[in-house]
Amino acid sequence: MVASQDLRTSVVYTLRTLAIAACYYAAGRLGLTRELVIEGAVVSPIWPPTGVAVAALLVFGLRYWPGVALGALGVLLSLTSLTWRSFVILAGNTAAPVCGCLLLRAVGFRTDLARLRDGVALVFLGAFAAMLVSSSVAAGLLISTGELPGASFWEVWLAWWVGDAMGVLIVTPVLLVLHRLRGPWRWSRWKEALGLTVVAAALVPLATRIGMSVLFLVYPLLIWAALRFQLAGSMACAMFASVMATTAATDRVGPFERLSREEVLINLQAFNGTVALTALLLSALITEQRSTRRSVERACQELGEVLEHLTAGETASGRPPREEAGARWAKDDPDWDARSTGEWSTRRAPDEPP
């Protein structure tokens, strides 16, 4: 019995590790389809594998870090031959999601993202702080080996860091939402969801590919999705907008057509960052407020039930209701009506002094 249980645990661990590695590799190949060259270094504006790695470690646990390492190794093998530099980059790409998971666990992060503090923690700890590890290791390695001039350190470092952080901000919430989905689903607002999808499919490509700077048209869609569909709707809309903007930026069309390489990077990452922050924090705030309202309504309902039980118990035990007790007391005390209304009678007993 014990041996079979251990074997089953080992098989499950191996399969999950390989699945994480496969997802990491697939996300890496997808991220490499859109690249920007910064001072000779090839970076991705959005690096999805970091989002896959952070989500996998949060859901399944830190002991699955070998899956992240295997996936990163597969991506490196698809790009270049293995050298000692490859293993340094591999260590940085593995350590960054692990650090992000440790930081999030230290502050009590919940994967349902139902609290504003969870959204803030994912942004500032899981994305901005943890991804400093991978960008610093990679940029420092390129500078120390002479592959890049020292003056290019900060530009390459910033591009690498922002790409990794965007992967966490955009991909991780979507994967956490998908992990928590349970059927059967209620389609009470399917018409509204269909309408939002149609509007987004028409408006987002238009805003990201026409010559005018109208990227701000995306934000009403994010607000609509967050108000009506919370995290699932807002993050799906944010991911679609970020992908379309990244495609337009790498193709140098639309609002990115006449910009320099540095301006393309700055504008694209500013747009992706604000879209992800708006969707994540707004949906977390709305979800938290709705949870608070439901808790208050539940408490009021329970309090009403307790009062009903207490009233029913007093009546059943033979104690007269308040109205009957007042009427009985009024027969014995003529000043009862006056006292009950807050006005004392001016009548005095015969032997009472004036």
Tab-separated table of C-alpha atoms in Angstrom:
chain	number	residue	atom	x	y	z
A	1	MET	CA	0.000	0.000	0.000
A	2	VAL	CA	2.722	2.461	1.000
A	3	ALA	CA	4.889	1.486	-1.973
A	4	SER	CA	2.028	1.938	-4.427
A	5	GLN	CA	1.206	5.328	-2.892
A	6	ASP	CA	4.825	6.451	-3.213
A	7	LEU	CA	4.926	5.253	-6.812
A	8	ARG	CA	1.743	7.132	-7.618
A	9	THR	CA	3.137	10.291	-6.017
A	10	SER	CA	6.352	9.972	-8.011
A	11	VAL	CA	4.460	9.453	-11.264
A	12	VAL	CA	2.232	12.475	-10.615
A	13	TYR	CA	5.251	14.615	-9.749
A	14	THR	CA	7.095	13.541	-12.908
A	15	LEU	CA	4.118	14.145	-15.180
A	16	ARG	CA	3.418	17.580	-13.694
A	17	THR	CA	7.079	18.541	-13.983
A	18	LEU	CA	7.164	17.541	-17.636
A	19	ALA	CA	3.864	19.342	-18.289
A	20	ILE	CA	5.241	22.546	-16.730
A	21	ALA	CA	8.402	22.213	-18.823
A	22	ALA	CA	6.354	21.709	-21.994
A	23	CYS	CA	4.136	24.728	-21.254
A	24	TYR	CA	7.195	26.862	-20.488
A	25	TYR	CA	8.844	25.830	-23.744
A	26	ALA	CA	5.688	26.454	-25.788
A	27	ALA	CA	5.255	29.877	-24.185
A	28	GLY	CA	8.904	30.658	-24.925
A	29	ARG	CA	8.568	29.755	-28.583
A	30	LEU	CA	5.450	31.905	-28.745
A	31	GLY	CA	7.263	34.835	-27.141
A	32	LEU	CA	10.135	34.577	-29.597
A	33	THR	CA	7.798	35.196	-32.518
A	34	ARG	CA	7.828	38.899	-31.606
A	35	GLU	CA	11.255	40.361	-30.852
A	36	LEU	CA	12.937	43.707	-30.421
A	37	VAL	CA	16.687	44.214	-30.886
A	38	ILE	CA	18.201	46.501	-28.245
A	39	GLU	CA	21.894	47.286	-28.732
A	40	GLY	CA	22.457	43.900	-30.337
A	41	ALA	CA	20.518	41.980	-27.676
A	42	VAL	CA	17.284	40.272	-28.732
A	43	VAL	CA	14.494	40.726	-26.182
A	44	SER	CA	10.783	39.970	-26.175
A	45	PRO	CA	8.374	42.796	-25.235
A	46	ILE	CA	6.261	40.205	-23.407
A	47	TRP	CA	7.989	37.057	-22.164
A	48	PRO	CA	5.127	34.603	-21.425
A	49	PRO	CA	7.285	31.844	-19.819
A	50	THR	CA	7.755	33.915	-16.675
A	51	GLY	CA	3.977	34.093	-16.241
A	52	VAL	CA	3.700	30.335	-16.805
A	53	ALA	CA	6.454	29.635	-14.274
A	54	VAL	CA	5.045	31.880	-11.524
A	55	ALA	CA	1.526	30.479	-11.969
A	56	ALA	CA	2.778	26.867	-11.893
A	57	LEU	CA	4.811	27.403	-8.725
A	58	LEU	CA	1.923	29.184	-6.996
A	59	VAL	CA	-0.573	26.454	-7.854
A	60	PHE	CA	1.526	23.296	-7.500
A	61	GLY	CA	4.305	24.381	-5.135
A	62	LEU	CA	7.974	25.275	-5.173
A	63	ARG	CA	9.071	21.653	-5.479
A	64	TYR	CA	8.167	21.829	-9.174
A	65	TRP	CA	10.987	24.255	-9.956
A	66	PRO	CA	12.775	21.555	-12.033
A	67	GLY	CA	9.935	21.873	-14.554
A	68	VAL	CA	10.749	25.576	-14.924
A	69	ALA	CA	14.444	24.777	-15.336
A	70	LEU	CA	13.755	22.101	-17.956
A	71	GLY	CA	11.521	24.442	-19.932
A	72	ALA	CA	14.108	27.225	-19.825
A	73	LEU	CA	16.774	24.766	-20.939
A	74	GLY	CA	14.625	23.751	-23.899
A	75	VAL	CA	14.192	27.389	-24.958
A	76	LEU	CA	17.946	27.996	-24.732
A	77	LEU	CA	18.699	24.880	-26.763
A	78	SER	CA	16.378	26.120	-29.501
A	79	LEU	CA	18.358	29.363	-29.701
A	80	THR	CA	21.999	28.432	-29.241
A	81	SER	CA	24.392	25.697	-28.203
A	82	LEU	CA	25.017	25.091	-24.532
A	83	THR	CA	27.913	26.947	-22.912
A	84	TRP	CA	28.629	28.046	-19.375
A	85	ARG	CA	26.860	31.328	-20.200
A	86	SER	CA	23.707	29.374	-21.030
A	87	PHE	CA	23.691	27.823	-17.579
A	88	VAL	CA	24.062	31.237	-15.943
A	89	ILE	CA	21.051	32.569	-17.849
A	90	LEU	CA	19.219	29.333	-17.034
A	91	ALA	CA	19.881	29.873	-13.339
A	92	GLY	CA	18.588	33.441	-13.518
A	93	ASN	CA	15.441	32.463	-15.424
A	94	THR	CA	14.716	29.736	-12.857
A	95	ALA	CA	15.542	31.795	-9.781
A	96	ALA	CA	13.309	34.741	-10.709
A	97	PRO	CA	9.952	32.837	-10.589
A	98	VAL	CA	11.073	31.015	-7.442
A	99	CYS	CA	11.850	34.340	-5.750
A	100	GLY	CA	8.497	35.700	-6.900
A	101	CYS	CA	6.653	32.749	-5.406
A	102	LEU	CA	8.568	33.064	-2.112
A	103	LEU	CA	7.805	36.784	-1.864
A	104	LEU	CA	4.119	36.235	-2.566
A	105	ARG	CA	3.869	33.448	-0.012
A	106	ALA	CA	5.546	35.645	2.592
A	107	VAL	CA	2.689	38.181	2.380
A	108	GLY	CA	-0.123	35.587	2.376
A	109	PHE	CA	-0.954	35.775	-1.319
A	110	ARG	CA	-4.160	34.023	-2.414
A	111	THR	CA	-4.405	32.651	-5.928
A	112	ASP	CA	-8.055	33.645	-6.334
A	113	LEU	CA	-6.972	37.314	-6.468
A	114	ALA	CA	-10.141	38.231	-4.595
A	115	ARG	CA	-8.457	40.962	-2.553
A	116	LEU	CA	-6.852	44.207	-3.611
A	117	ARG	CA	-3.748	43.332	-1.597
A	118	ASP	CA	-3.294	40.184	-3.719
A	119	GLY	CA	-3.310	42.213	-6.921
A	120	VAL	CA	-0.862	44.730	-5.474
A	121	ALA	CA	1.417	41.928	-4.255
A	122	LEU	CA	1.440	40.238	-7.660
A	123	VAL	CA	2.349	43.522	-9.347
A	124	PHE	CA	5.069	44.782	-7.042
A	125	LEU	CA	6.492	41.527	-5.627
A	126	GLY	CA	5.765	38.805	-8.180
A	127	ALA	CA	6.482	40.964	-11.238
A	128	PHE	CA	8.508	44.088	-10.520
A	129	ALA	CA	10.700	42.856	-7.653
A	130	ALA	CA	11.260	39.199	-8.565
A	131	MET	CA	12.064	39.816	-12.217
A	132	LEU	CA	15.012	41.984	-11.198
A	133	VAL	CA	16.876	38.717	-10.707
A	134	SER	CA	16.660	37.424	-14.279
A	135	SER	CA	17.248	40.808	-15.928
A	136	SER	CA	20.238	41.603	-13.726
A	137	VAL	CA	21.817	38.198	-14.318
A	138	ALA	CA	21.310	38.313	-18.090
A	139	ALA	CA	22.391	41.918	-18.651
A	140	GLY	CA	25.324	41.561	-16.285
A	141	LEU	CA	26.480	38.426	-18.093
A	142	LEU	CA	26.316	40.092	-21.520
A	143	ILE	CA	28.321	43.063	-20.272
A	144	SER	CA	30.916	41.011	-18.358
A	145	THR	CA	31.606	38.741	-21.328
A	146	GLY	CA	32.043	41.683	-23.679
A	147	GLU	CA	29.089	40.809	-25.896
A	148	LEU	CA	27.603	44.228	-25.150
A	149	PRO	CA	29.309	47.563	-24.436
A	150	GLY	CA	29.076	48.809	-20.865
A	151	ALA	CA	27.100	51.872	-21.922
A	152	SER	CA	24.253	49.638	-23.071
A	153	PHE	CA	23.758	47.925	-19.726
A	154	TRP	CA	20.803	49.919	-18.471
A	155	GLU	CA	18.936	49.879	-21.768
A	156	VAL	CA	19.261	46.107	-22.168
A	157	TRP	CA	18.561	45.540	-18.484
A	158	LEU	CA	15.371	47.637	-18.625
A	159	ALA	CA	14.088	45.914	-21.762
A	160	TRP	CA	14.744	42.452	-20.287
A	161	TRP	CA	13.168	43.347	-16.941
A	162	VAL	CA	10.047	44.878	-18.464
A	163	GLY	CA	9.536	41.896	-20.782
A	164	ASP	CA	9.727	39.432	-17.881
A	165	ALA	CA	7.491	41.597	-15.680
A	166	MET	CA	4.876	41.934	-18.425
A	167	GLY	CA	4.799	38.139	-18.728
A	168	VAL	CA	3.875	37.875	-15.053
A	169	LEU	CA	1.335	40.716	-15.117
A	170	ILE	CA	-0.498	39.484	-18.202
A	171	VAL	CA	-0.116	35.688	-18.262
A	172	THR	CA	-0.122	34.689	-14.576
A	173	PRO	CA	-3.603	36.099	-13.697
A	174	VAL	CA	-5.129	34.451	-16.766
A	175	LEU	CA	-3.671	31.059	-15.822
A	176	LEU	CA	-4.810	31.434	-12.204
A	177	VAL	CA	-8.343	32.191	-13.422
A	178	LEU	CA	-8.319	29.168	-15.743
A	179	HIS	CA	-7.121	26.939	-12.908
A	180	ARG	CA	-10.073	27.943	-10.725
A	181	LEU	CA	-12.760	27.575	-13.385
A	182	ARG	CA	-15.283	24.895	-12.507
A	183	GLY	CA	-18.273	23.735	-14.530
A	184	PRO	CA	-21.099	23.905	-15.159
A	185	TRP	CA	-20.878	27.583	-16.022
A	186	ARG	CA	-23.788	29.942	-15.733
A	187	TRP	CA	-24.533	31.797	-18.945
A	188	SER	CA	-26.941	34.341	-17.509
A	189	ARG	CA	-24.980	37.190	-19.122
A	190	TRP	CA	-23.905	35.428	-22.287
A	191	LYS	CA	-25.407	38.141	-24.471
A	192	GLU	CA	-23.382	40.800	-22.728
A	193	ALA	CA	-20.233	38.654	-22.904
A	194	LEU	CA	-20.799	38.139	-26.619
A	195	GLY	CA	-21.305	41.859	-27.120
A	196	LEU	CA	-18.098	42.670	-25.229
A	197	THR	CA	-16.196	40.128	-27.330
A	198	VAL	CA	-17.487	41.562	-30.594
A	199	VAL	CA	-16.695	45.140	-29.579
A	200	ALA	CA	-13.199	44.189	-28.401
A	201	ALA	CA	-12.498	42.193	-31.574
A	202	ALA	CA	-13.432	45.204	-33.690
A	203	LEU	CA	-12.073	48.079	-31.602
A	204	VAL	CA	-8.712	46.798	-30.322
A	205	PRO	CA	-7.190	45.931	-33.736
A	206	LEU	CA	-8.447	49.262	-35.065
A	207	ALA	CA	-6.900	51.208	-32.170
A	208	THR	CA	-3.542	49.443	-32.463
A	209	ARG	CA	-3.124	49.530	-36.252
A	210	ILE	CA	-4.473	52.837	-37.532
A	211	GLY	CA	-2.127	55.790	-37.827
A	212	MET	CA	-3.775	57.923	-35.132
A	213	SER	CA	-2.841	57.568	-31.467
A	214	VAL	CA	-6.122	56.186	-30.139
A	215	LEU	CA	-4.840	53.421	-27.868
A	216	PHE	CA	-6.787	54.998	-25.003
A	217	LEU	CA	-9.986	53.575	-26.532
A	218	VAL	CA	-9.032	50.242	-24.963
A	219	TYR	CA	-9.571	51.437	-21.389
A	220	PRO	CA	-13.396	51.680	-21.475
A	221	LEU	CA	-13.419	48.039	-22.561
A	222	LEU	CA	-11.225	47.105	-19.596
A	223	ILE	CA	-13.516	48.951	-17.205
A	224	TRP	CA	-16.607	47.317	-18.705
A	225	ALA	CA	-15.034	43.860	-18.467
A	226	ALA	CA	-13.874	44.411	-14.881
A	227	LEU	CA	-17.239	45.732	-13.688
A	228	ARG	CA	-19.297	42.950	-15.246
A	229	PHE	CA	-16.980	39.924	-15.411
A	230	GLN	CA	-14.298	40.687	-12.814
A	231	LEU	CA	-10.858	39.134	-13.223
A	232	ALA	CA	-11.718	36.649	-15.974
A	233	GLY	CA	-13.127	39.285	-18.305
A	234	SER	CA	-10.679	42.094	-17.580
A	235	MET	CA	-7.512	39.989	-17.877
A	236	ALA	CA	-8.705	38.307	-21.081
A	237	CYS	CA	-9.343	41.750	-22.549
A	238	ALA	CA	-5.964	43.016	-21.286
A	239	MET	CA	-4.131	40.055	-22.799
A	240	PHE	CA	-5.828	40.567	-26.170
A	241	ALA	CA	-4.995	44.278	-26.162
A	242	SER	CA	-1.355	43.652	-25.207
A	243	VAL	CA	-0.891	41.004	-27.882
A	244	MET	CA	-2.369	43.248	-30.575
A	245	ALA	CA	-0.257	46.219	-29.457
A	246	THR	CA	2.907	44.091	-29.414
A	247	THR	CA	2.153	42.825	-32.913
A	248	ALA	CA	1.647	46.379	-34.177
A	249	ALA	CA	4.834	47.586	-32.478
A	250	THR	CA	7.034	44.851	-33.903
A	251	ASP	CA	5.488	45.389	-37.352
A	252	ARG	CA	6.013	49.167	-37.001
A	253	VAL	CA	2.454	50.035	-37.983
A	254	GLY	CA	-0.254	52.197	-36.498
A	255	PRO	CA	0.841	54.557	-33.710
A	256	PHE	CA	4.323	52.956	-33.714
A	257	GLU	CA	5.063	53.599	-37.372
A	258	ARG	CA	7.134	56.799	-37.150
A	259	LEU	CA	8.776	56.136	-33.793
A	260	SER	CA	12.400	55.261	-33.196
A	261	ARG	CA	13.385	51.913	-31.736
A	262	GLU	CA	13.664	53.313	-28.212
A	263	GLU	CA	10.359	55.169	-28.516
A	264	VAL	CA	8.627	52.006	-29.737
A	265	LEU	CA	9.877	50.109	-26.702
A	266	ILE	CA	8.902	52.841	-24.232
A	267	ASN	CA	5.431	53.413	-25.686
A	268	LEU	CA	4.669	49.720	-26.015
A	269	GLN	CA	5.765	48.819	-22.506
A	270	ALA	CA	3.965	51.816	-21.031
A	271	PHE	CA	0.761	50.738	-22.764
A	272	ASN	CA	1.113	47.074	-21.775
A	273	GLY	CA	1.943	47.975	-18.194
A	274	THR	CA	-0.966	50.367	-17.700
A	275	VAL	CA	-3.408	47.957	-19.352
A	276	ALA	CA	-2.313	45.079	-17.119
A	277	LEU	CA	-2.322	47.218	-13.958
A	278	THR	CA	-5.749	48.683	-14.713
A	279	ALA	CA	-7.315	45.306	-15.406
A	280	LEU	CA	-5.719	43.510	-12.474
A	281	LEU	CA	-6.157	46.103	-9.735
A	282	LEU	CA	-9.629	47.259	-10.791
A	283	SER	CA	-10.999	43.719	-10.970
A	284	ALA	CA	-9.407	42.835	-7.621
A	285	LEU	CA	-10.953	45.927	-6.015
A	286	ILE	CA	-14.407	45.159	-7.431
A	287	THR	CA	-14.201	41.514	-6.357
A	288	GLU	CA	-13.159	42.529	-2.840
A	289	GLN	CA	-16.021	45.008	-2.517
A	290	ARG	CA	-18.553	42.444	-3.722
A	291	SER	CA	-17.211	39.867	-1.277
A	292	THR	CA	-17.506	42.397	1.554
A	293	ARG	CA	-21.090	43.220	0.565
A	294	ARG	CA	-22.016	39.533	0.453
A	295	SER	CA	-20.475	39.017	3.890
A	296	VAL	CA	-22.477	41.921	5.322
A	297	GLU	CA	-25.702	40.653	3.731
A	298	ARG	CA	-25.045	37.163	5.082
A	299	ALA	CA	-24.411	38.538	8.579
A	300	CYS	CA	-27.642	40.581	8.467
A	301	GLN	CA	-29.592	37.539	7.329
A	302	GLU	CA	-28.156	35.386	10.116
A	303	LEU	CA	-28.928	38.112	12.652
A	304	GLY	CA	-32.532	38.286	11.429
A	305	GLU	CA	-32.876	34.509	11.751
A	306	VAL	CA	-31.513	34.623	15.305
A	307	LEU	CA	-34.009	37.335	16.282
A	308	GLU	CA	-36.869	35.336	14.782
A	309	HIS	CA	-35.831	32.259	16.760
A	310	LEU	CA	-35.562	34.290	19.966
A	311	THR	CA	-39.017	35.832	19.450
A	312	ALA	CA	-40.548	32.453	18.667
A	313	GLY	CA	-38.869	30.942	21.733
A	314	GLU	CA	-40.243	33.613	24.097
A	315	THR	CA	-43.774	33.168	22.755
A	316	ALA	CA	-43.581	29.376	22.970
A	317	SER	CA	-42.301	29.467	26.587
A	318	GLY	CA	-45.460	31.217	27.794
A	319	ARG	CA	-44.064	34.698	28.207
A	320	PRO	CA	-46.593	37.236	26.895
A	321	PRO	CA	-45.620	39.452	24.008
A	322	ARG	CA	-44.812	43.055	24.782
A	323	GLU	CA	-48.212	44.395	23.695
A	324	GLU	CA	-50.108	41.957	25.941
A	325	ALA	CA	-47.846	42.726	28.888
A	326	GLY	CA	-48.385	46.450	28.396
A	327	ALA	CA	-52.152	46.076	28.304
A	328	ARG	CA	-52.152	43.978	31.487
A	329	TRP	CA	-49.942	46.494	33.264
A	330	ALA	CA	-52.169	49.371	32.166
A	331	LYS	CA	-55.115	47.810	34.040
A	332	ASP	CA	-53.182	47.919	37.294
A	333	ASP	CA	-51.380	51.226	36.755
A	334	PRO	CA	-53.311	54.192	35.362
A	335	ASP	CA	-50.044	56.047	34.657
A	336	TRP	CA	-48.815	53.304	32.261
A	337	ASP	CA	-49.900	55.150	29.115
A	338	ALA	CA	-48.201	58.328	30.246
A	339	ARG	CA	-44.949	56.606	31.131
A	340	SER	CA	-44.955	54.642	27.886
A	341	THR	CA	-45.076	57.910	25.942
A	342	GLY	CA	-42.440	59.609	28.079
A	343	GLU	CA	-44.929	61.933	29.885
A	344	TRP	CA	-45.545	61.275	33.572
A	345	SER	CA	-49.014	61.815	35.003
A	346	THR	CA	-49.543	64.834	37.265
A	347	ARG	CA	-51.943	62.924	39.535
A	348	ARG	CA	-50.762	62.415	43.087
A	349	ALA	CA	-51.784	60.059	45.788
A	350	PRO	CA	-54.083	61.506	48.412
A	351	ASP	CA	-51.335	61.575	51.048
A	352	GLU	CA	-48.606	62.858	48.677
A	353	PRO	CA	-47.513	66.450	49.388
A	354	PRO	CA	-47.943	68.949	46.547
